[in-house]
Structures are given as structure tokens and as C-alpha cells.
Amino acid sequence: MIKEHQPMIISLNELGSHTDMKSIQHVLLSYDIIKAESTNKHGGALVAIDKCIRCVPINLNQPNIAAAIITLNDSTYTITSIYSPSNTPLPLKTMSLLLTYSNYTILLGDFNANHIDWGCSTTNPKGAQLLKWINDNNLIIHNTNMSTSLRSSNTIDLIISNQQRDSIDCTLLSYTCSDHFSIFIEFSNILFQCKYEISIPKTYWNVFQAVLNTIHEHIDELYTNIHDEFSIFLQFQNLLHALKSRVTVWSIQNQLQSTLPPFIRILLKYKHYLQNRYRKTKLENDSLDLRLWSKINKQEILNYKARQWTSFLSKLASSNPKTFCNHVKLLNKKPQKGFSGITDDDNMNIYKTPASILSYFQQHFENRFASPNLDISNKTDIDANDLWQRLITVKNDNSIQEHIKYSDLTFTIQDLHSIIKSLANK
């Protein structure tokens, strides 16, 4: 039944006290299970929610009621499975409490409440109480006149919610594994998408540059009357950020494109299945299958990477210059890293605000390019400083050679060229 219909949520009643949690988990491997114990050997309730759906169990500490809050498309829903034995009153107080957890409520279960309004031949006291509670809370029964029992023509299994009547379609399934028919429910107004969505920006930098070229004269005139350099920096930073946002278009990609081929994704999916199965059973055979399949996956991934690398090298060896350039630029592509702050030279302080970062940069470069200290006790420093002061006033190479010839420092033009060449950036 699960394999054929692939339900996202399963509600079960009357599991009995002999059905342990381990057996249920073995069958419902890909579901999160919320189970409520029973007050007798035939009771109990269970809600199983697909692991693709984010859910939070509701701890009611009450038998025969299992509930959870799920989130779909930024909306929250309260899903509740209820079993009310025929000899006990309806848990109306708890049911009213469940209505407060979210704006949307779905109640599923066997209430043992008969009423002619939903297709029963007679009306019992529980049916009258349930109808009044439904009307008081503006709820709807979606499977009226649907015989859900194999022993009678009554409708005792109910689907109750505050959704629109036309948005829910209920169908009886032809499975007779108990004395109740199974019901398949489709919510047309609740769209479930188990896909990842990602927003991809595209910035038109040519438009960005054209706008800056157009307004740069106006910006220069505007900033001439502002003497606070940091204020100018902040305003210009905000301008660039706003302009970039204006020329950026965002598009939604419904599904992330996997970097692995389909056959490896199939192998990994089956490995996850084996992992879940071993977590539930703890059997040695399942452990052996998992270890064997993990080794197969690892070897297939290594082989795939080797084939990809061989293909990449063959493209680099191509005689077509365009093919070579398109592939060699992949080697120079550096990953982007988020910028959160900058540390000082001693790694003691972290500067995160624009003002502190700008102040640190100013201090750093002022110290880096400051004039060297002159030692007046060192004759070489004094002679070099005097020669430098004379050299900065000359206008041609002949004058430089003339000053060097009469200097106390002994070096040649070739020595100067060698020193300057050694100072070039590596």
C-alpha cells in the first residue's frame, strides 16, 4: 500500500498493545513516527510523517492521541490521529487544545461516533457531542456518506479539518487487512515540493559602469562641500550597494544540479536505505550488506573522479585554443570567502565595523611608508642623507653622476642598478 500510493503522512488507529515500536519502524523506514499508547489491547494511535517534511511532535501525555505540527510552504499544520473507544467519552478538551497550535488543523481517526449527518443509520450520544463541537469550531467533515467499516454501513472513521470542502478528495482503498477500510486523502490546496530552491543573482556590470560614468560629475560636485572623509566613504559605499542591488536580477532555480552522475546517485540512495535498515534492525546481515555497499560506492566515486580528471587533461591537450582557454581558467577559479572582519598584526584585535577597519588601514599604511629614522651618531647615515637631499634636486643623469663622484660613499651606477633591481617585486 505504501509503495503504491507513497503517502506523505500516515494515520493508524487500534494498533494494539502487542505491536511494538521496533516492528513499526522496520516497516516505515523513511518516516518519523509519533505513537500514543492505548488504554486497552485494541487501542492506540500513530502518526507517521515523511522525513522530507519538517515536523515537531506534540507531547500531550494522553493515550490514544498522537499529534504533530508540520511545516509546508511557510505554513504550519496540526496533524492529529485519534482513537476514541466506544465506552469512553470524546476527548473534546484535548481536541480543543489542538486547535490552538496552528491556523490549520487536520483530525483523523476512529471516533466511534455515529450521526445521520455523516452517513450513519443512527445517532449515538458521542455523535451528537462531536457534531456540536464541529459546528462550534467551524470545522468540516470531508468523508460524509463513506462507509468505512466492514462490519456495518456506518461512517466511523472521520477526516475533520478547517480546510475548504472542495480542496480535499477522499477515496476508499480496496485493502481489507482489518475491519476498517483504508482511506487515501488528497489535499489539492497543500502543495508539497520536496525540492531545494536557490536564488541565483545576475548583476549587469555594464549597466553598473554606465550609470557611474553618467553620475560621477554630479557626485564630485556633491562631495566638494563635505570635509568629513569618513562620511564621504560611507555615503559612496551605500551608493554602490544600492546601485548594485538595482542592476541585479534574481532568478529561482527549483532544484540544485548535482555534480554526481545519475548512476552514483542511485547507488548512494540505496546506501542510505541500507543505513536506515541497519539502524532499525541491528542485524549482522544488514551490517554486512551496508559495509559491502559502502565499499562499492567508494570505488565507483574514485573511478568517476579519475575519468573526469583524464577527460579534463585531454581537453587541456586540445589543439583548439578556445577549448584550452575554457578549461584552463577552471584551474584559476578561487572559491569566494565571506568577509567578516580584519585582525591586527598581532592577531589580538578584530575590526568589524567600517570605521574601525578604515582607521586601522590608515594607521597601518602610515607606519609602513613612514620616513626612516636618521641616526645622527652614524656617519654613514648622515652622508647618505646629505647625498639623497642633493640627488632629489637634480634634473638629469649627468648631474647625478657629478654628485656621486664627489661623495664620500664609494659606489658606482651599476651598484645602484643592482640594488634597485633587487628591490623589484618577486
Short mmCIF file of N, CA and C in Angstrom, two decimals, residues 10 52 132 139 150 180 234 253 264 271 310 336 388 400 405:
data_model
loop_
_atom_site.label_atom_id
_atom_site.label_comp_id
_atom_site.label_asym_id
_atom_site.label_seq_id
_atom_site.Cartn_x
_atom_site.Cartn_y
_atom_site.Cartn_z
N ILE A 10 0.85 9.25 7.33
CA ILE A 10 0.06 8.04 7.59
C ILE A 10 -0.53 8.14 8.99
N CYS A 52 11.02 14.03 4.70
CA CYS A 52 11.21 15.25 3.91
C CYS A 52 10.45 16.43 4.49
N LYS A 132 -21.84 18.88 17.61
CA LYS A 132 -21.89 20.20 18.24
C LYS A 132 -20.50 20.82 18.32
N LEU A 139 -15.60 23.62 11.80
CA LEU A 139 -14.85 22.56 11.13
C LEU A 139 -15.75 21.82 10.14
N LEU A 150 -16.18 -2.58 7.77
CA LEU A 150 -16.54 -3.83 7.10
C LEU A 150 -17.67 -4.56 7.81
N HIS A 180 -11.59 -2.24 9.05
CA HIS A 180 -11.84 -0.89 8.55
C HIS A 180 -11.21 -0.76 7.16
N LEU A 234 31.29 56.44 3.63
CA LEU A 234 30.06 55.71 3.94
C LEU A 234 28.97 56.00 2.91
N GLN A 253 15.95 28.89 -8.94
CA GLN A 253 16.22 27.58 -9.51
C GLN A 253 15.57 26.54 -8.60
N ILE A 264 25.60 7.09 -9.84
CA ILE A 264 26.17 7.18 -8.50
C ILE A 264 25.11 7.65 -7.50
N LYS A 271 22.38 3.08 -0.57
CA LYS A 271 23.20 3.01 0.64
C LYS A 271 22.47 3.64 1.83
N THR A 310 40.97 12.56 -16.24
CA THR A 310 41.55 12.17 -17.54
C THR A 310 40.89 12.95 -18.67
N GLN A 336 34.97 31.78 -3.36
CA GLN A 336 34.67 33.01 -2.66
C GLN A 336 34.59 32.75 -1.16
N TRP A 388 71.33 62.09 -0.54
CA TRP A 388 69.95 61.97 -1.02
C TRP A 388 69.30 63.34 -1.21
N ILE A 400 73.52 63.70 -11.61
CA ILE A 400 73.61 62.64 -10.60
C ILE A 400 75.02 62.08 -10.54
N LYS A 405 80.39 61.51 -7.83
CA LYS A 405 81.85 61.50 -7.95
C LYS A 405 82.51 62.17 -6.76
#
